[in-house]
CSV table of N, CA and C in Angstrom, one decimal:
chain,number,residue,atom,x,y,z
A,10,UNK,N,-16.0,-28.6,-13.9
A,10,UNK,CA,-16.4,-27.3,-13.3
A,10,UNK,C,-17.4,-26.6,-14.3
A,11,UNK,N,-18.5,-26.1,-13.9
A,11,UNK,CA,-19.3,-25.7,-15.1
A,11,UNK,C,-18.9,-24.2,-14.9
A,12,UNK,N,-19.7,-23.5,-16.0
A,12,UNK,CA,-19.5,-22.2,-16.2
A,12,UNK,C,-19.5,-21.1,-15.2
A,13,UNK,N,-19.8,-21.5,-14.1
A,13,UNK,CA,-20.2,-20.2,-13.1
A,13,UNK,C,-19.3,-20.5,-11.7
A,14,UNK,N,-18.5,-21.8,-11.7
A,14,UNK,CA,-17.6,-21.6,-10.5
A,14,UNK,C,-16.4,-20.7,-11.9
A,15,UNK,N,-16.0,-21.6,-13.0
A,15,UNK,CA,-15.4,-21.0,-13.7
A,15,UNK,C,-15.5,-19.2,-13.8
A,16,UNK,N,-16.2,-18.6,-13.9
A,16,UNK,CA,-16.7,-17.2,-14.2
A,16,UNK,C,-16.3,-16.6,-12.3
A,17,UNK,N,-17.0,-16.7,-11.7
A,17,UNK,CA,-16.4,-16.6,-10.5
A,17,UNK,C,-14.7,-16.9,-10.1
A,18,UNK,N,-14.5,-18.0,-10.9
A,18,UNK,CA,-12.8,-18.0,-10.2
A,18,UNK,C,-11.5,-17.2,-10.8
A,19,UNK,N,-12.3,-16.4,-12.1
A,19,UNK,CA,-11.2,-15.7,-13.1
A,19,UNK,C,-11.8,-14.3,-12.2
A,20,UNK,N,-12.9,-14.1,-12.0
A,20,UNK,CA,-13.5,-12.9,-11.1
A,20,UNK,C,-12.7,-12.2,-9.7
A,21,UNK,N,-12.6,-13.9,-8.9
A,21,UNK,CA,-11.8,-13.6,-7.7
A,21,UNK,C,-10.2,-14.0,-8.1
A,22,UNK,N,-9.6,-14.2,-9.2
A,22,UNK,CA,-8.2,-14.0,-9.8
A,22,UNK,C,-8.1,-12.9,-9.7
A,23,UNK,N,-9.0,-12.1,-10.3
A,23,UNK,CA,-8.2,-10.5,-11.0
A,23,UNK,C,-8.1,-10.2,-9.5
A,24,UNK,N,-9.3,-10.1,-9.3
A,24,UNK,CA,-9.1,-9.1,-7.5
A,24,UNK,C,-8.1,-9.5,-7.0
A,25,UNK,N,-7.4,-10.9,-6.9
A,25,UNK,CA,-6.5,-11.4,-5.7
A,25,UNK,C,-5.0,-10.4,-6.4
A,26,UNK,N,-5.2,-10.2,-7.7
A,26,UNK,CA,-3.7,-9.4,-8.5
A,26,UNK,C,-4.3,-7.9,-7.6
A,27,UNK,N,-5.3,-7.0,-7.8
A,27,UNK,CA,-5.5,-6.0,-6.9
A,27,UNK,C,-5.0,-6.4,-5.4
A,28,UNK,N,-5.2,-7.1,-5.1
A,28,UNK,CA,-5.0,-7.3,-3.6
A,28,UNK,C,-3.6,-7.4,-3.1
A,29,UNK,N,-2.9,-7.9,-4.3
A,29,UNK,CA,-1.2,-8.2,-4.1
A,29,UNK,C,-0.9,-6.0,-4.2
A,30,UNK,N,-1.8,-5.5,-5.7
A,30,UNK,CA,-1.3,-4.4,-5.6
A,30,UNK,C,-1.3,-3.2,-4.2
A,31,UNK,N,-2.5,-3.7,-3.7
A,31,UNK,CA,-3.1,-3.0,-2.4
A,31,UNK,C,-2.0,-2.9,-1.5
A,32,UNK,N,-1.1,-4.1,-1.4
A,32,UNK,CA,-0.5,-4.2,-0.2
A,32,UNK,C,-1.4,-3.6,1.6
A,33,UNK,N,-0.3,-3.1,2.2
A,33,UNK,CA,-0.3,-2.8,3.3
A,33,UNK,C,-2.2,-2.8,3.9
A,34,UNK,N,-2.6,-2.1,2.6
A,34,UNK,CA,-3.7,-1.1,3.2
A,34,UNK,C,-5.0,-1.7,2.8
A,35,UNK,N,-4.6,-3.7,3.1
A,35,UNK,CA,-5.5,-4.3,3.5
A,35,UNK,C,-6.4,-4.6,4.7
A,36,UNK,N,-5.7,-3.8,5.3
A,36,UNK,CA,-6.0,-3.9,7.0
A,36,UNK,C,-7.2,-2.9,6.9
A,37,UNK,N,-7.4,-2.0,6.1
A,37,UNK,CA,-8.4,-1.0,6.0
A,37,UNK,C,-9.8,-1.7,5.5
A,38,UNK,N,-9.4,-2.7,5.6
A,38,UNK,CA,-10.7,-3.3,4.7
A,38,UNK,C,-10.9,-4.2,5.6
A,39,UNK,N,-10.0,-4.9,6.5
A,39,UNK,CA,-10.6,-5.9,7.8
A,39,UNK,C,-9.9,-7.0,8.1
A,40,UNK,N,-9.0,-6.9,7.1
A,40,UNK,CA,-8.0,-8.3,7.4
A,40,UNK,C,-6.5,-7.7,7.8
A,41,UNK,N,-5.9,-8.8,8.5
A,41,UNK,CA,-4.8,-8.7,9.4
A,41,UNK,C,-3.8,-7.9,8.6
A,42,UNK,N,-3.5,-8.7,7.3
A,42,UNK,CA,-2.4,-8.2,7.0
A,42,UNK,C,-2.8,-8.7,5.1
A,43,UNK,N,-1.8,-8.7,4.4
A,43,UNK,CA,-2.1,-9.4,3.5
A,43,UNK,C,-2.1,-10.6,2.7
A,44,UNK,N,-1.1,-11.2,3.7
A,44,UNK,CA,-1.4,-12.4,3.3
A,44,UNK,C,-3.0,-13.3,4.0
A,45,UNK,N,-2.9,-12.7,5.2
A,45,UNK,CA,-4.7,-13.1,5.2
A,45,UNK,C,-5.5,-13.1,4.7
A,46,UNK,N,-5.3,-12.1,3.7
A,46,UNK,CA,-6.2,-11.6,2.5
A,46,UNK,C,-6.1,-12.4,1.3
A,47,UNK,N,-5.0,-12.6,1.3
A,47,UNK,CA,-4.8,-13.6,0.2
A,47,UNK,C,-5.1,-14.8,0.2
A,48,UNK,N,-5.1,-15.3,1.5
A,48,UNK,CA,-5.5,-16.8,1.9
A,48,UNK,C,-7.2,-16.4,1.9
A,49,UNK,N,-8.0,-15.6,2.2
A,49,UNK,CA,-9.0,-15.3,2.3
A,49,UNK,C,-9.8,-16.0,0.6
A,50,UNK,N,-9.3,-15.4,-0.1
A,50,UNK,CA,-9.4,-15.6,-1.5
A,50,UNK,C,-8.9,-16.6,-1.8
A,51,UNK,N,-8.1,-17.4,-1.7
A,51,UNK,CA,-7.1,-18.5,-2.0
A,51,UNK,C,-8.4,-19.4,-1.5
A,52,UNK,N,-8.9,-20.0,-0.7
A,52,UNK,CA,-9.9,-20.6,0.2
A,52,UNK,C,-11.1,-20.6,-0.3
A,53,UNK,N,-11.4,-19.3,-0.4
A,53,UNK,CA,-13.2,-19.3,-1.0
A,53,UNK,C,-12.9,-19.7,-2.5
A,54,UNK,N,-11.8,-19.2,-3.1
A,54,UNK,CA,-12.0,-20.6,-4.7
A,54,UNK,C,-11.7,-21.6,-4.7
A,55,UNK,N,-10.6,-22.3,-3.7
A,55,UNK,CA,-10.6,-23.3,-3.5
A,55,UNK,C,-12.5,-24.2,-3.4
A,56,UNK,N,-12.5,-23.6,-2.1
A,56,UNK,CA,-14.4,-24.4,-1.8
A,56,UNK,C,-15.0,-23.8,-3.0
A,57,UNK,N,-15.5,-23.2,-3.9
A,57,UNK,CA,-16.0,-23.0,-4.9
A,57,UNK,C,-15.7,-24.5,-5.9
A,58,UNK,N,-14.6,-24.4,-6.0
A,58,UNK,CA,-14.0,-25.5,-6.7
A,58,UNK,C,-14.2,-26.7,-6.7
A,59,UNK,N,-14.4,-26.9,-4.7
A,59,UNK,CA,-15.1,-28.4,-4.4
A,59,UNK,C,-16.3,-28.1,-4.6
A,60,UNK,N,-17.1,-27.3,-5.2
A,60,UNK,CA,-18.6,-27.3,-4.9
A,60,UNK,C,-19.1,-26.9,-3.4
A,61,UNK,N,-18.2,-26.9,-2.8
A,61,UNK,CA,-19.0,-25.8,-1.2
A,61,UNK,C,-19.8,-25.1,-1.3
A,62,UNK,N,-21.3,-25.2,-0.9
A,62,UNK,CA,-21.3,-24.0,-0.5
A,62,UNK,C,-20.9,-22.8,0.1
A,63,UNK,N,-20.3,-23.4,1.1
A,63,UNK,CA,-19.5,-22.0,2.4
A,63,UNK,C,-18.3,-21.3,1.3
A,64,UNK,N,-18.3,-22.1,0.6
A,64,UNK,CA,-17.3,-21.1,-0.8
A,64,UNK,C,-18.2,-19.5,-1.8
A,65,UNK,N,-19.3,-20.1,-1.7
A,65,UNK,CA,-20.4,-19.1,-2.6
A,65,UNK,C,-20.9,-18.1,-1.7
A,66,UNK,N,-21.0,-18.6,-0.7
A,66,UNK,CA,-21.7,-17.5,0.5
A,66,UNK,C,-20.2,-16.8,0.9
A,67,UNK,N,-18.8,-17.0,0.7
A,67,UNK,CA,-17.9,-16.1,1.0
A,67,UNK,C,-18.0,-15.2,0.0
A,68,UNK,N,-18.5,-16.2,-1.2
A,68,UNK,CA,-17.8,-15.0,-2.6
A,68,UNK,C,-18.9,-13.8,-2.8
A,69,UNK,N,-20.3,-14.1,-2.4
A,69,UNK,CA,-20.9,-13.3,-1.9
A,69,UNK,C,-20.4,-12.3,-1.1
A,70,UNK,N,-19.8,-12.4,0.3
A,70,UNK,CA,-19.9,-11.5,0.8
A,70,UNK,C,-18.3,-10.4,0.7
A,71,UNK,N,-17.0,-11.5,0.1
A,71,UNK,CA,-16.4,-10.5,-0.5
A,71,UNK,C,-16.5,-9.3,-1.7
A,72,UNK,N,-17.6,-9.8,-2.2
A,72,UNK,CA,-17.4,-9.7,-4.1
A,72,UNK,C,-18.9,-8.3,-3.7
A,73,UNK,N,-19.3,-8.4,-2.5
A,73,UNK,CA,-20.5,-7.8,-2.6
A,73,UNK,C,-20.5,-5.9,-2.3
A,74,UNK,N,-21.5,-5.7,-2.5
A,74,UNK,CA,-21.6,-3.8,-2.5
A,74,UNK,C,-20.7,-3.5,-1.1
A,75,UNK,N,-21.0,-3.9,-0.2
A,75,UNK,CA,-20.3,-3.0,1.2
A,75,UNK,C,-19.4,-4.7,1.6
A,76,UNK,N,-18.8,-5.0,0.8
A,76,UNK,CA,-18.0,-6.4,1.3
A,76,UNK,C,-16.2,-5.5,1.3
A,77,UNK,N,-15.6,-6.4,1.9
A,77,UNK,CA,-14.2,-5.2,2.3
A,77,UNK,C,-13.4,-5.4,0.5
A,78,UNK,N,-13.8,-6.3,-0.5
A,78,UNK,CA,-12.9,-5.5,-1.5
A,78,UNK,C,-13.6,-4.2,-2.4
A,79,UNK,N,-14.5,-4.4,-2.2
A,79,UNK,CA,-15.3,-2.7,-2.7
A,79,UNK,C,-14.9,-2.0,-1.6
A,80,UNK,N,-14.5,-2.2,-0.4
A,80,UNK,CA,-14.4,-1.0,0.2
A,80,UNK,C,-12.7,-0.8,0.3
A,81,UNK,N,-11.7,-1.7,-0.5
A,81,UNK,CA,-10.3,-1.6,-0.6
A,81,UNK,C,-9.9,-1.1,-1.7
A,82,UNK,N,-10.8,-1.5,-2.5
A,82,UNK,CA,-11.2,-0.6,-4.2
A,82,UNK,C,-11.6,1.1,-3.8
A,83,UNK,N,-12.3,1.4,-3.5
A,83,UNK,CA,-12.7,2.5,-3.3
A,83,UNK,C,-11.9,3.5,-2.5
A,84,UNK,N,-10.9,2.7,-1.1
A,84,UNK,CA,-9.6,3.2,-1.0
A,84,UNK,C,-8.7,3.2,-1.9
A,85,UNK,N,-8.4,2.7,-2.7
A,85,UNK,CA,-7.3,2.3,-3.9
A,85,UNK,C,-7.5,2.8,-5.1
A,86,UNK,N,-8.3,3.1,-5.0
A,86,UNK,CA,-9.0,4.1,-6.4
A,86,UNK,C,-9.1,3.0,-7.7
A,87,UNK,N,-9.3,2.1,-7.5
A,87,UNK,CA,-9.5,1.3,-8.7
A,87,UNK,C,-10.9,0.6,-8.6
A,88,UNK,N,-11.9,1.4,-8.0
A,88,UNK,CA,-13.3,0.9,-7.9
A,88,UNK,C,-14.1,0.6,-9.3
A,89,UNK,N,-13.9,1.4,-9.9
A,89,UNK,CA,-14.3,1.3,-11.3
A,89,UNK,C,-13.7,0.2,-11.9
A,90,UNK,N,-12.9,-0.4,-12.0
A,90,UNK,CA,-12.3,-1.6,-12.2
A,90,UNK,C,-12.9,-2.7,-11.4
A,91,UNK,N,-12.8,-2.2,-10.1
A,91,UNK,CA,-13.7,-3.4,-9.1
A,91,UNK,C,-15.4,-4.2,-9.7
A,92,UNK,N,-16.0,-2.9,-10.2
A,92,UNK,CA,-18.1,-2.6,-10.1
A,92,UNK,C,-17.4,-3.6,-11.9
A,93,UNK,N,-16.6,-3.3,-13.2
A,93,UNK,CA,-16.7,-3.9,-13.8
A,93,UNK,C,-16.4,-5.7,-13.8
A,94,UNK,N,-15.7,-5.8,-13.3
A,94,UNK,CA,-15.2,-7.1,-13.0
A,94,UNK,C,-16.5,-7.4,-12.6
A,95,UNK,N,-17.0,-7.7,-11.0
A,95,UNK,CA,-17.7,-7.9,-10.7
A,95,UNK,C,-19.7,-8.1,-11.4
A,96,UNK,N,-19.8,-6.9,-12.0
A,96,UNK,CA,-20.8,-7.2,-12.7
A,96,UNK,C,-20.5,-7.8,-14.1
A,97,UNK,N,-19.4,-8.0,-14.5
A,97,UNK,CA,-19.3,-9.2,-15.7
A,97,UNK,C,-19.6,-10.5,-14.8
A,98,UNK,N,-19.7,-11.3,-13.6
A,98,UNK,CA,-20.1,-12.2,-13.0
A,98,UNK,C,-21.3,-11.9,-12.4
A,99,UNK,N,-21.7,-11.3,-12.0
A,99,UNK,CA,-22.9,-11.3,-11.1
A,99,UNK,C,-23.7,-12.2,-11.7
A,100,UNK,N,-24.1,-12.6,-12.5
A,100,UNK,CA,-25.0,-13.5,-13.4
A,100,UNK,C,-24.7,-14.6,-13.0
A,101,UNK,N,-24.0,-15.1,-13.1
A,101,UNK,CA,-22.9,-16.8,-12.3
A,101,UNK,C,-23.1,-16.6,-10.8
A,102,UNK,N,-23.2,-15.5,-10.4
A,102,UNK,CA,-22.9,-15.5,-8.6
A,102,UNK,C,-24.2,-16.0,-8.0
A,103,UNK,N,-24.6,-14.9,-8.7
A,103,UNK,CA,-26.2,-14.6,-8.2
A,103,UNK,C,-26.8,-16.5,-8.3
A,104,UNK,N,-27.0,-17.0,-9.2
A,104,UNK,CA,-27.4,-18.5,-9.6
A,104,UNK,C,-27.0,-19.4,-8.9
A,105,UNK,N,-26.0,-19.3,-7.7
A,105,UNK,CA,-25.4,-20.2,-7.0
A,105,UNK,C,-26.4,-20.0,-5.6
C-alpha cells in the first residue's frame, strides 16, 4: 500500500470513531441509520485498499466540502476537527 491509500485510510479511521460518537444523528447527514454509515466507510477503505477506483471517488465525495460527514461535523460541532483531519490528507486524496 503506498503512502496515500495509507494517509487516506487513518483519515477515514478517525471519522469512522466520530461517526460511532454521532450516533443517532446520522440520518441528518443521509444515511439510514448508523450502521449504514459505518458500512459506508468500512467499504470505501476497503476498495481503496484493493486499489478501486470506485473507493477514491467515494472518499472524495464523503471526505468532501458539502459531502454528509462535513455536514454531520458541523451538526456535531466537531467540524473543526473534521477541516483538520481532512486537510492533513487532501494532498494523498487529491493525487488519486
Amino acid at each position: 500500500m503506498t503512502t496515500a491509500p495509507r494517509s487516506t485510510q487513518r483519515v477515514l479511521a478517525k471519522l469512522r470513531g466520530h461517526l460511532l460518537r454521532s450516533g443517532s444523528r446520522v440520518r441528518d447527514a443521509g444515511w439510514q441509520d448508523l450502521e449504514e454509515a459505518l458500512a459506508d466507510i468500512d467499504v470505501t477503505r476497503a476498495a481503496i485498499e484493493l486499489g478501486q477506483p470506485e473507493g477514491w471517488a467515494r472518499a472524495q465525495i464523503l471526505l468532501g466540502n458539502e459531502g454528509p460527514i462535513r455536514l454531520l461535523s458541523v451538526q456535531c460541532g466537531w467540524e473543526g476537527e473534521f477541516l483538520n483531519i481532512v486537510n492533513a490528507a487532501e494532498p494523498a486524496i487529491a493525487a488519486q
